[in-house]
mmCIF file of C-alpha atoms in Angstrom:
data_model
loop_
_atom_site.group_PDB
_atom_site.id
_atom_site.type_symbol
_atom_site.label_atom_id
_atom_site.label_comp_id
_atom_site.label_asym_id
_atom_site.label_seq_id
_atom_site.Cartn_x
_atom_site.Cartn_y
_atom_site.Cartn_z
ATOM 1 C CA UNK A 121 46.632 -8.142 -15.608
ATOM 2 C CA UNK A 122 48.558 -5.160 -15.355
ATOM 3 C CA UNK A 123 50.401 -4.254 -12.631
ATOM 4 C CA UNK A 124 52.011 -0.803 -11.882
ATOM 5 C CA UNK A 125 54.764 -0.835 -8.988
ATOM 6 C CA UNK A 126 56.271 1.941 -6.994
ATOM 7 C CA UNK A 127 59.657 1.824 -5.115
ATOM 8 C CA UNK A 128 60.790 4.666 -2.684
ATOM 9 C CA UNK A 129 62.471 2.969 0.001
ATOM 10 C CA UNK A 130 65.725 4.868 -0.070
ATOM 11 C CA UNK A 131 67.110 6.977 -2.520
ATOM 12 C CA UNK A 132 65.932 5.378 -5.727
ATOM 13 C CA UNK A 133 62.602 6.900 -7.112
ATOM 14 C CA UNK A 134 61.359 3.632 -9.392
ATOM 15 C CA UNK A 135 58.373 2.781 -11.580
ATOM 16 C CA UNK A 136 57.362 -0.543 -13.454
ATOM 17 C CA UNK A 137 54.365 -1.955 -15.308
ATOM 18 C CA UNK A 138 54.211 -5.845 -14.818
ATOM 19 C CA UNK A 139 52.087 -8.403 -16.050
ATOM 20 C CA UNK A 140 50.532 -11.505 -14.118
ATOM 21 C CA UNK A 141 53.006 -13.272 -15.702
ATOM 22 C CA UNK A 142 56.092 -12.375 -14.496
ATOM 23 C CA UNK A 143 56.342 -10.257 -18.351
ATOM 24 C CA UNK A 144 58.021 -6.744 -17.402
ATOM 25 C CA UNK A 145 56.460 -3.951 -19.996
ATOM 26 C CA UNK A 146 58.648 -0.979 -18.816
ATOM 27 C CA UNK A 147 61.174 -0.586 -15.441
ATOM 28 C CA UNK A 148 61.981 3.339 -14.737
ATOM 29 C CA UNK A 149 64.638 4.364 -12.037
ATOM 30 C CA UNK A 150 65.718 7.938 -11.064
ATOM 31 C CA UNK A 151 69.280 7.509 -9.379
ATOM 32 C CA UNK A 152 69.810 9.709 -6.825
ATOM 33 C CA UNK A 153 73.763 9.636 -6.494
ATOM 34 C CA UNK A 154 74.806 12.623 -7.614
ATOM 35 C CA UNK A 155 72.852 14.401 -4.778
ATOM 36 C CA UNK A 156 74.335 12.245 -1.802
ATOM 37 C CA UNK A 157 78.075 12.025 -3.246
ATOM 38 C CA UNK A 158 79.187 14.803 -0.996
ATOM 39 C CA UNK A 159 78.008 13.612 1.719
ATOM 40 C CA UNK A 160 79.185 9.880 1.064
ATOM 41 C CA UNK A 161 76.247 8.386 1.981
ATOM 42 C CA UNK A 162 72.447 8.675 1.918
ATOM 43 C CA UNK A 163 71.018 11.888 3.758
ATOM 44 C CA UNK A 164 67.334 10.708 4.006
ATOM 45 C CA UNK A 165 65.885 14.125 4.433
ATOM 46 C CA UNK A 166 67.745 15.110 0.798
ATOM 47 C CA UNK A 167 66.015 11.194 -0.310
ATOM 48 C CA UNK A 168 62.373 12.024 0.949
ATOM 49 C CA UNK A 169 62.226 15.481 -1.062
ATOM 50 C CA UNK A 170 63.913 13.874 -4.582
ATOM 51 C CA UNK A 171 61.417 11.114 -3.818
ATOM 52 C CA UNK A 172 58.832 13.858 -4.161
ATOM 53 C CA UNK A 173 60.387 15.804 -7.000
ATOM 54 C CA UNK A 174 60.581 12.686 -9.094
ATOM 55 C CA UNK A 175 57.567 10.406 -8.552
ATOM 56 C CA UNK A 176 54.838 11.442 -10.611
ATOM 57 C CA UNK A 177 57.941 11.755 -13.860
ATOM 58 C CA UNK A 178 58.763 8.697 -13.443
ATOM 59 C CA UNK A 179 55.579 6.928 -12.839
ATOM 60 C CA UNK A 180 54.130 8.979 -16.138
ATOM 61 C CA UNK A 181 57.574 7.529 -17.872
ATOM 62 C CA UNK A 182 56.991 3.681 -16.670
ATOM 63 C CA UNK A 183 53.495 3.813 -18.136
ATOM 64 C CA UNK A 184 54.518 5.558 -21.099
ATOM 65 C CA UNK A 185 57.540 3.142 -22.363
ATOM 66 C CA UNK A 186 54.755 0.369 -21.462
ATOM 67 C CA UNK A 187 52.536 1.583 -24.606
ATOM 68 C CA UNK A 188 49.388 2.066 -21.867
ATOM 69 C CA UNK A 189 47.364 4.666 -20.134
ATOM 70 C CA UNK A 190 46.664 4.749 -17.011
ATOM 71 C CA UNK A 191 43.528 3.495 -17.218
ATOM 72 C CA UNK A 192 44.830 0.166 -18.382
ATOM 73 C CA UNK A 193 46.669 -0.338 -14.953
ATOM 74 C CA UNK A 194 44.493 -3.387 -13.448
ATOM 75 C CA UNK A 195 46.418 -2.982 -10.137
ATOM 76 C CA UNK A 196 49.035 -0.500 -7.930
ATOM 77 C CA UNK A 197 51.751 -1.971 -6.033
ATOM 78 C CA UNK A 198 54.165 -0.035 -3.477
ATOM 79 C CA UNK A 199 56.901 -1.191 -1.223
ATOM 80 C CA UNK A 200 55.656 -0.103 2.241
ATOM 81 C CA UNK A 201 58.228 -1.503 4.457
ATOM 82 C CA UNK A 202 61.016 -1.676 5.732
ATOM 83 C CA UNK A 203 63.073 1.885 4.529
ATOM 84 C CA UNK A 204 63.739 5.471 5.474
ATOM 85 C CA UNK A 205 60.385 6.768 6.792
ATOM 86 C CA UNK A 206 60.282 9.936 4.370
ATOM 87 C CA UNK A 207 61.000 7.983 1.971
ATOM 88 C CA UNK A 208 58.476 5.417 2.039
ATOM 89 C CA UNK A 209 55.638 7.929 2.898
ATOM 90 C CA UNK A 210 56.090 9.838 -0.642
ATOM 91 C CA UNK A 211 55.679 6.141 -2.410
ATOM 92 C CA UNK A 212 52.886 5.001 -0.333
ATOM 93 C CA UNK A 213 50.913 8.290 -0.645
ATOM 94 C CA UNK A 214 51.734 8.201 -4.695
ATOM 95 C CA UNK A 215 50.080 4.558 -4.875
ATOM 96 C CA UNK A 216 46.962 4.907 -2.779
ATOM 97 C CA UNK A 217 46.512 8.329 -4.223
ATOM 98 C CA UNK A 218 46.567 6.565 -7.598
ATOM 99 C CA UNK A 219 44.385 3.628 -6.580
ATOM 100 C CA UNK A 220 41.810 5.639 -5.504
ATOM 101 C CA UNK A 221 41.641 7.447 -8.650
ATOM 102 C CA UNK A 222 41.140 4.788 -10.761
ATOM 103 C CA UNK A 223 39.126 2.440 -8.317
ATOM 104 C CA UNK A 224 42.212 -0.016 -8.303
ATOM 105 C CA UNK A 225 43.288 -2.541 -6.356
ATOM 106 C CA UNK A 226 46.405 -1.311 -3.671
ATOM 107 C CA UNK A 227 48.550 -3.837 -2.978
ATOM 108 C CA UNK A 228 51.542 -3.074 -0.225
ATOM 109 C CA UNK A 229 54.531 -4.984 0.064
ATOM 110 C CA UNK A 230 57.797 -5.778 1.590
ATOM 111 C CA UNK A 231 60.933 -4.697 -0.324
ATOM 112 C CA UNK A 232 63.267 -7.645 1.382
ATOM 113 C CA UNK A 233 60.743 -9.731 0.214
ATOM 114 C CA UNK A 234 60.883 -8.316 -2.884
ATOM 115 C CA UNK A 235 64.071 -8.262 -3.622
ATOM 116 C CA UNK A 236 64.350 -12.506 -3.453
ATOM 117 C CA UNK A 237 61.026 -12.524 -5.631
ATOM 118 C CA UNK A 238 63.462 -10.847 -7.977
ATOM 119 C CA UNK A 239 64.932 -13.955 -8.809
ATOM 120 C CA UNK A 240 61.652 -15.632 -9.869
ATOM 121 C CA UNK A 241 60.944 -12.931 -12.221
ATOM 122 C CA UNK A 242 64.951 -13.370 -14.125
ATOM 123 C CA UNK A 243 64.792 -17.034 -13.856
ATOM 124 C CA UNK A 244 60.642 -17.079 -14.912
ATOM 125 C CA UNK A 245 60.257 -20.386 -12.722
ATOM 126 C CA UNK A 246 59.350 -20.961 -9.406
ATOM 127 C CA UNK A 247 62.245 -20.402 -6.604
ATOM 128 C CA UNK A 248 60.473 -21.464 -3.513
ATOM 129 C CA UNK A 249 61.345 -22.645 -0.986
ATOM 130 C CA UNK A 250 64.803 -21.672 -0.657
ATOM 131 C CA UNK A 251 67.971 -20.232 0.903
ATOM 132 C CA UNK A 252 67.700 -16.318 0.474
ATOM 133 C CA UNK A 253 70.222 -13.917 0.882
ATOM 134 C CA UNK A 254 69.677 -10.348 0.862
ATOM 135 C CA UNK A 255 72.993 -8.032 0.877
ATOM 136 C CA UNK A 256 72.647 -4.031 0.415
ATOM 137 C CA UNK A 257 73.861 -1.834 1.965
ATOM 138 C CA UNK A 258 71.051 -1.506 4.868
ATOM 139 C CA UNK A 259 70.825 -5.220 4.942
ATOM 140 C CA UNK A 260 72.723 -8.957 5.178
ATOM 141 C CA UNK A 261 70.444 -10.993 6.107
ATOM 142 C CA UNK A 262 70.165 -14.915 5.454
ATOM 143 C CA UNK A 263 66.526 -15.909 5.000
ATOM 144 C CA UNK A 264 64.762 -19.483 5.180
ATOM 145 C CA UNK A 265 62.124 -18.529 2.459
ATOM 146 C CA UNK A 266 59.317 -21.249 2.605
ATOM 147 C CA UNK A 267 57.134 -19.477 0.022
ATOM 148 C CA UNK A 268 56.885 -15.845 -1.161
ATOM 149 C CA UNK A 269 55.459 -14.249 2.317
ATOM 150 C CA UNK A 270 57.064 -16.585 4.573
ATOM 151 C CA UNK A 271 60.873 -15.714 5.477
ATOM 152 C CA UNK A 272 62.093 -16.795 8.588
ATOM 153 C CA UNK A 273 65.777 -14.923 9.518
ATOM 154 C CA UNK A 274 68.245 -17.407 10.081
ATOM 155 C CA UNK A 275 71.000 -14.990 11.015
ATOM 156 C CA UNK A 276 72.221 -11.349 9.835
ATOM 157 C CA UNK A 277 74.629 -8.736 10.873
ATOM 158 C CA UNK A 278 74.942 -7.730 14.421
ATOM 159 C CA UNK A 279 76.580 -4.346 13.150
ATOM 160 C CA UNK A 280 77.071 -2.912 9.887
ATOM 161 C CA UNK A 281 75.987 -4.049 6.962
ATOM 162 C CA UNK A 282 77.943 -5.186 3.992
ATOM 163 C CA UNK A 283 77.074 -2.623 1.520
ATOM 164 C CA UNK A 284 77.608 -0.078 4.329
ATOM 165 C CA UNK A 285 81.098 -1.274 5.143
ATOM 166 C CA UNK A 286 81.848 -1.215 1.243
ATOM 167 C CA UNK A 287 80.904 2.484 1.454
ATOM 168 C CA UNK A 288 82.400 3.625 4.527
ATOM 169 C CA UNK A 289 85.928 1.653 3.139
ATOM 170 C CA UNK A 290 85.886 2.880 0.002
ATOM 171 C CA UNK A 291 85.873 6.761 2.180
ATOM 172 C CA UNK A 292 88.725 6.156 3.799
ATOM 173 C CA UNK A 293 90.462 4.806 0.662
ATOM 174 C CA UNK A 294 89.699 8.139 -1.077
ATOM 175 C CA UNK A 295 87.486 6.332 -3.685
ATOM 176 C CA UNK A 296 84.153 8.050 -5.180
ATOM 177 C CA UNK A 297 80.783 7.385 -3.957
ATOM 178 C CA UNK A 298 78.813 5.296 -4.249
ATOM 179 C CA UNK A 299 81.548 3.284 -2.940
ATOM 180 C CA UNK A 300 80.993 -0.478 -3.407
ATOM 181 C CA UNK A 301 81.745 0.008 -7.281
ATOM 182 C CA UNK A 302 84.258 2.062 -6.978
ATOM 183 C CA UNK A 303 86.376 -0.500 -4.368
ATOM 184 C CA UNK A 304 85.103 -3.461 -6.603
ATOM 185 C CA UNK A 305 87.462 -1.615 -9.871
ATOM 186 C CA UNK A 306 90.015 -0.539 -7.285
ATOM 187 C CA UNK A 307 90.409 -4.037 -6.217
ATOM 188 C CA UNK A 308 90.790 -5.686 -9.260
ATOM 189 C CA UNK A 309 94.273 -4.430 -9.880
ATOM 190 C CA UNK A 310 95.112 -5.177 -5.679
ATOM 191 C CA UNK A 311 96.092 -8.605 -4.222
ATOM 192 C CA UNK A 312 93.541 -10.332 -2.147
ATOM 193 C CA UNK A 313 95.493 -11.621 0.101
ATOM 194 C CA UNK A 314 98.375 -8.656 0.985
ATOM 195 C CA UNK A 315 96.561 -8.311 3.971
ATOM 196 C CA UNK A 316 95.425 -10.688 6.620
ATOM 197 C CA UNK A 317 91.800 -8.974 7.115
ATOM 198 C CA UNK A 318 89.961 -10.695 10.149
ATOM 199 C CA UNK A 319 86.272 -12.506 9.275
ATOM 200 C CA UNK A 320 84.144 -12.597 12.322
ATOM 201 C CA UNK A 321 82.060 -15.902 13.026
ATOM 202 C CA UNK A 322 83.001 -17.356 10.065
ATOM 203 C CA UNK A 323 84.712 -20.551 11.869
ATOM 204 C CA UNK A 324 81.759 -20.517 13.903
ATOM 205 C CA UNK A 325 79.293 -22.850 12.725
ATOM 206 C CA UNK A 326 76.752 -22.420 15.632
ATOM 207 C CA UNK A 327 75.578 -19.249 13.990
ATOM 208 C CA UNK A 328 74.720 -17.561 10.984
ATOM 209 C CA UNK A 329 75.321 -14.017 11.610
ATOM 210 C CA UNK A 330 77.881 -11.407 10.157
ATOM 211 C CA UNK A 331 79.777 -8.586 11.629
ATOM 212 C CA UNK A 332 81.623 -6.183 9.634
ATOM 213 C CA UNK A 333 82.350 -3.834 11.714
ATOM 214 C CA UNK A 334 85.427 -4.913 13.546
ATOM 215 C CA UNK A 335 86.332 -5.802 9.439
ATOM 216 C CA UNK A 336 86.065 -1.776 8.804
ATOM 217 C CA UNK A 337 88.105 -0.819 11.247
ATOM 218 C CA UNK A 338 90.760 -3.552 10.852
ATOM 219 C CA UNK A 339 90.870 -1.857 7.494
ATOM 220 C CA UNK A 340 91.192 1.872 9.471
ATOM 221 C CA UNK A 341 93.930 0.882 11.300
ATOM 222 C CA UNK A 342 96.014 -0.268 8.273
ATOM 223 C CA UNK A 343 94.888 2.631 6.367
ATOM 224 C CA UNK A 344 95.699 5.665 8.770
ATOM 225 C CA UNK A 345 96.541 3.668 12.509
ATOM 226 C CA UNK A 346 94.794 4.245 15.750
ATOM 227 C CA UNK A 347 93.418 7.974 16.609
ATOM 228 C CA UNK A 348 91.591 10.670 15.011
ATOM 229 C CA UNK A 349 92.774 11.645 11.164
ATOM 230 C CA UNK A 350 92.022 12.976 8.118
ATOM 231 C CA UNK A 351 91.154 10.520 5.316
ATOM 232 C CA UNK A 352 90.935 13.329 2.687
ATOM 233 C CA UNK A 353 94.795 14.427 3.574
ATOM 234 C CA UNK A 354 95.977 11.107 3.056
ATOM 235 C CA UNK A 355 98.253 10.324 0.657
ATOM 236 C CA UNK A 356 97.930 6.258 -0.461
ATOM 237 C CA UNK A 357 99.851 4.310 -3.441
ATOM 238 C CA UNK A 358 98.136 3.460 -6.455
ATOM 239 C CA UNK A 359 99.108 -0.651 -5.317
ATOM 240 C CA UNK A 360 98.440 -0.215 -2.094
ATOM 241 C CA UNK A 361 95.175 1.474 -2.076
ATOM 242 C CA UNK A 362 94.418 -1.454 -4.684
ATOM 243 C CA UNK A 363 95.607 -3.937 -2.063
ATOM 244 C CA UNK A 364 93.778 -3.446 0.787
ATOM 245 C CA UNK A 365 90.409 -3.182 -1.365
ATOM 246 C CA UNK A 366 90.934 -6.621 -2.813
ATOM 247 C CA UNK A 367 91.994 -7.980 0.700
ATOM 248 C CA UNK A 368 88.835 -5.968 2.754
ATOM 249 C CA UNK A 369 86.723 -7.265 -0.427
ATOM 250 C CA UNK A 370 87.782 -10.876 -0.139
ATOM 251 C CA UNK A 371 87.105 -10.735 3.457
ATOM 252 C CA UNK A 372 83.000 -9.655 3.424
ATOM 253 C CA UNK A 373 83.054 -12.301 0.278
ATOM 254 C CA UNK A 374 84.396 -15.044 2.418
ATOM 255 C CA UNK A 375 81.929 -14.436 5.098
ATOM 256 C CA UNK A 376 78.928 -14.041 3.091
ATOM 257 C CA UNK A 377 79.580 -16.954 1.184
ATOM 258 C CA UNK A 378 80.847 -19.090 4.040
ATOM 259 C CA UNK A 379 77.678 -18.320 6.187
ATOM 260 C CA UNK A 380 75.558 -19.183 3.029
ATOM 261 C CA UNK A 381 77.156 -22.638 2.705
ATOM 262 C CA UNK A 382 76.517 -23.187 5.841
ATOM 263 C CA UNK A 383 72.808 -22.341 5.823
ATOM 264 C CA UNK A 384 72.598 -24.574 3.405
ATOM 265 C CA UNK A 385 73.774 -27.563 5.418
ATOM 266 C CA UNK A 386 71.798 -26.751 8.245
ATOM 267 C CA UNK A 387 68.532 -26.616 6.368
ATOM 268 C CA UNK A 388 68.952 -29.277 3.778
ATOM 269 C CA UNK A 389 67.974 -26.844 1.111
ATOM 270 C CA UNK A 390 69.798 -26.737 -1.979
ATOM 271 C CA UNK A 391 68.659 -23.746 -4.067
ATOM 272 C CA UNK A 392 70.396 -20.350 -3.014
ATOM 273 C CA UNK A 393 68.431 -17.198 -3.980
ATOM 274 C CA UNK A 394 70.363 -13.714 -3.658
ATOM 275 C CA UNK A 395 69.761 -10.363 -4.080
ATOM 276 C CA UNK A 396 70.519 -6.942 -3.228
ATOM 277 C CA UNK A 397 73.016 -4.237 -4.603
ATOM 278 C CA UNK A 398 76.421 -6.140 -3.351
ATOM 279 C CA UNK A 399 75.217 -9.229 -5.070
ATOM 280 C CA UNK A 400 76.048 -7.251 -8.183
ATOM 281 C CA UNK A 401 80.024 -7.869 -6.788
ATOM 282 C CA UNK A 402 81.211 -10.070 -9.725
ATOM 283 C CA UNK A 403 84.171 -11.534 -7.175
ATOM 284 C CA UNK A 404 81.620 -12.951 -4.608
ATOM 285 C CA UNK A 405 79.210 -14.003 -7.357
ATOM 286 C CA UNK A 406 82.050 -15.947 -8.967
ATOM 287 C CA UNK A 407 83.195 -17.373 -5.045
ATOM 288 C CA UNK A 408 79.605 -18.443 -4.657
ATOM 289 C CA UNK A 409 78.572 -20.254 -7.623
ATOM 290 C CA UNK A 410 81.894 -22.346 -7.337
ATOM 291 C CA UNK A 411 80.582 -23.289 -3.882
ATOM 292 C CA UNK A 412 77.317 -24.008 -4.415
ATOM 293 C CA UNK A 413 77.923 -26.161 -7.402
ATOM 294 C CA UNK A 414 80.003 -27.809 -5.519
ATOM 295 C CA UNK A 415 77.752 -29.030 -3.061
ATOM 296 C CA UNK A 416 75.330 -29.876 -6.074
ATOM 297 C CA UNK A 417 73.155 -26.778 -5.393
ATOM 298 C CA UNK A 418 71.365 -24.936 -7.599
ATOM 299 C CA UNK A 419 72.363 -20.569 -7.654
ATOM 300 C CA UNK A 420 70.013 -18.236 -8.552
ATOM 301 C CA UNK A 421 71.367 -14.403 -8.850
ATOM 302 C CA UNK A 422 69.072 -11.587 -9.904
ATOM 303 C CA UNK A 423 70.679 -10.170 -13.116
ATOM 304 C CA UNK A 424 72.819 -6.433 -12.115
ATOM 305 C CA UNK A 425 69.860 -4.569 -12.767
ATOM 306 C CA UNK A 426 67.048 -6.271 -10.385
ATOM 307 C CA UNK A 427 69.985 -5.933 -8.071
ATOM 308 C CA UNK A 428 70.053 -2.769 -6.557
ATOM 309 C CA UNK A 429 66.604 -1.538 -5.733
ATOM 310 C CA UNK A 430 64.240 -1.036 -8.676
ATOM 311 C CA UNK A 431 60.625 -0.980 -8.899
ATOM 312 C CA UNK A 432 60.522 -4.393 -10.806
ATOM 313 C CA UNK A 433 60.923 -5.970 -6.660
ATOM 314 C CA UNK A 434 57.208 -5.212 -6.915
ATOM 315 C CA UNK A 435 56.598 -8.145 -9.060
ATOM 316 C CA UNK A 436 55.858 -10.144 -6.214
ATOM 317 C CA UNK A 437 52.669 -8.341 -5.386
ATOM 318 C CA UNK A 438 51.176 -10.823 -7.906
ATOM 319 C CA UNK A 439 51.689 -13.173 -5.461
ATOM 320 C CA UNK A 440 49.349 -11.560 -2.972
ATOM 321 C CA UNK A 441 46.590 -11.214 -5.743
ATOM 322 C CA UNK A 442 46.339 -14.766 -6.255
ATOM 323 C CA UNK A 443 46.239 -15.156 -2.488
ATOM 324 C CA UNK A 444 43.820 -12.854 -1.942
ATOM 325 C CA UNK A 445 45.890 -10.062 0.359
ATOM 326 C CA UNK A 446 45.016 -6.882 -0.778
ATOM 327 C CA UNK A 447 45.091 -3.738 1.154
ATOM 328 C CA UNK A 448 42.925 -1.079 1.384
ATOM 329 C CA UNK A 449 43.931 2.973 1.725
ATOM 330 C CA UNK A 450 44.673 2.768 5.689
ATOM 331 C CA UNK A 451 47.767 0.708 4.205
ATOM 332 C CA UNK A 452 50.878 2.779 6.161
ATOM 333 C CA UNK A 453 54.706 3.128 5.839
ATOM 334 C CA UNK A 454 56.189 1.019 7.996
ATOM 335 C CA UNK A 455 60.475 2.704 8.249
ATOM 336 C CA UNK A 456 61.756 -0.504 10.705
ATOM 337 C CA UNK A 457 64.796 -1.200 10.597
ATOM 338 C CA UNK A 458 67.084 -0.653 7.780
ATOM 339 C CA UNK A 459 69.248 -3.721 9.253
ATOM 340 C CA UNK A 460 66.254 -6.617 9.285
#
């Protein structure tokens, strides 16, 4: 079986053919960077229309590096939920056009979901159940995943998310969009610990939630101090700039990891599944397999590029063949919340 998947949740237009087992043919994404760089951060009007601009090339370029027609597509996949709502819409209207015209089977699915399945299609065995952790920047959320459709949310942020403070940081330190990159190469010439950043809850071990807000503007304060100001008129040293992006970096790393340890203990469950865009951050993937193979765990990372969001996520719609969940064309975007 052939499966072709569609991913529009934000601002990355993405196609994939798929087979039923776990065999990717062709993965196609359309970056939309360069059109949100000004703005230093996603404008989801500007997302819904490249969405639109882009769909139908890159769907015609996924089948075409796959060696197939479109007839030979046994089955259309689209992540339907959660995202920006114009977003979504152009996806979900691309796939049930498209399964309509070929009399295919439509299968809709959840892109959080998704992104944990990655690890099942990079490690080609099965992952479940486990710890996941999902880190983007709309989402840190720590997940016990029984089996591919059952997640229950052990804790998340209250506030920002990681990959959001990463970009909002990397503003005020002058650094390029899309930000967590750039303050991940910054950083590696800065000190981690020149400054005493604070990390909320992570001494708490009644909960598994994460707050970076307070974090980001701890790191506002020691940038440019209390009161309105203009980042783009500051002047900051090479060293220093360096050192408070290693410091603010080791801080989200310490709480993401600490929070996933302790999931761990409090659900017995040794296998730790991650993705998401910031889980391409080599210094917390480095912090967290030392910790987990510590504690005699097994670590499972999606590779960099089933990181950020791609249309390969959509794997896990073979799942919901074999069980039987298929939708029909009444399937709907469903935006939520970005934070879940």
């Amino acid at each position: 079986m052939k499966i072709l998947t569609l991913e529009t949740t934000c601002d990355e237009t993405a196609a994939a053919v798929i087979t039923d087992e776990l065999n990717v043919l062709s993965s196609v994404v359309a970056s939309q960077d360069e059109l949100h760089q000004k703005f230093a951060g996603v404008v989801p009007e500007i997302a819904a229309r490249a969405h639109l601009e882009r769909c139908l090339p890159v769907i015609h370029e996924a089948v075409h590096k796959a060696n197939l027609e479109l007839s030979d597509i046994d089955a259309v996949a689209v992540a339907h939920m959660p995202g920006l709502a114009g977003s979504l819409l152009v996806g979900v209207t691309a796939a049930k056009t498209l399964a309509w015209l070929l009399d295919r089977p439509l299968i809709g699915i959840n892109h959080l979901q998704g992104h944990i399945y990655a690890c099942q299609v990079a490690f080609k065995k099965p992952i479940f159940p486990c710890i996941g952790l999902i880190i983007s920047g709309g989402h840190s959320t720590i997940y016990h995943c029984r089996s591919p459709f059952d997640f229950e949310p052990l804790g998340g942020t209250i506030d920002d998310a990681a990959g959001e403070s990463f970009d909002k940081v990397a503003s005020m330190l002058g650094l390029p969009y899309p930000g967590g990159p750039s303050l991940s190469k910054c950083a590696l010439n800065g000190d981690p610990k020149a400054y005493a950043f604070p990390r909320p809850f992570l001494n708490d071990s009644s909960r598994l939630d994460f707050s970076f807000s307070g974090l980001k503007t701890a790191v506002r304060y020691e940038i440019a101090g209390p009161g309105a100001v203009d980042f783009k008129s500051l002047v900051i040293d090479d060293q220093r700039k360096a050192d408070i992006a290693a410091s603010f970096e080791q801080a989200v790393v310490d709480c993401l990891v600490g929070k996933t340890m302790l999931a761990m203990q409090k659900t017995g469950i040794s296998r730790v599944c991650v993705g998401g865009g910031v889980a391409a951050n080599r210094r917390f993937r480095e912090a967290l397999e030392q910790r987990v193979a510590a504690e005699g765990g097994e670590l499972m990372i999606a590779p960099m590029h089933l990181c950020t969001d791609n249309a390969v996520l959509g794997a896990i719609a073979i799942e919901k063949i074999k069980a039987g969940q298929v939708d029909d064309l009444s399937l709907d975007a469903v935006p939520g919340l970005i934070r879940s």
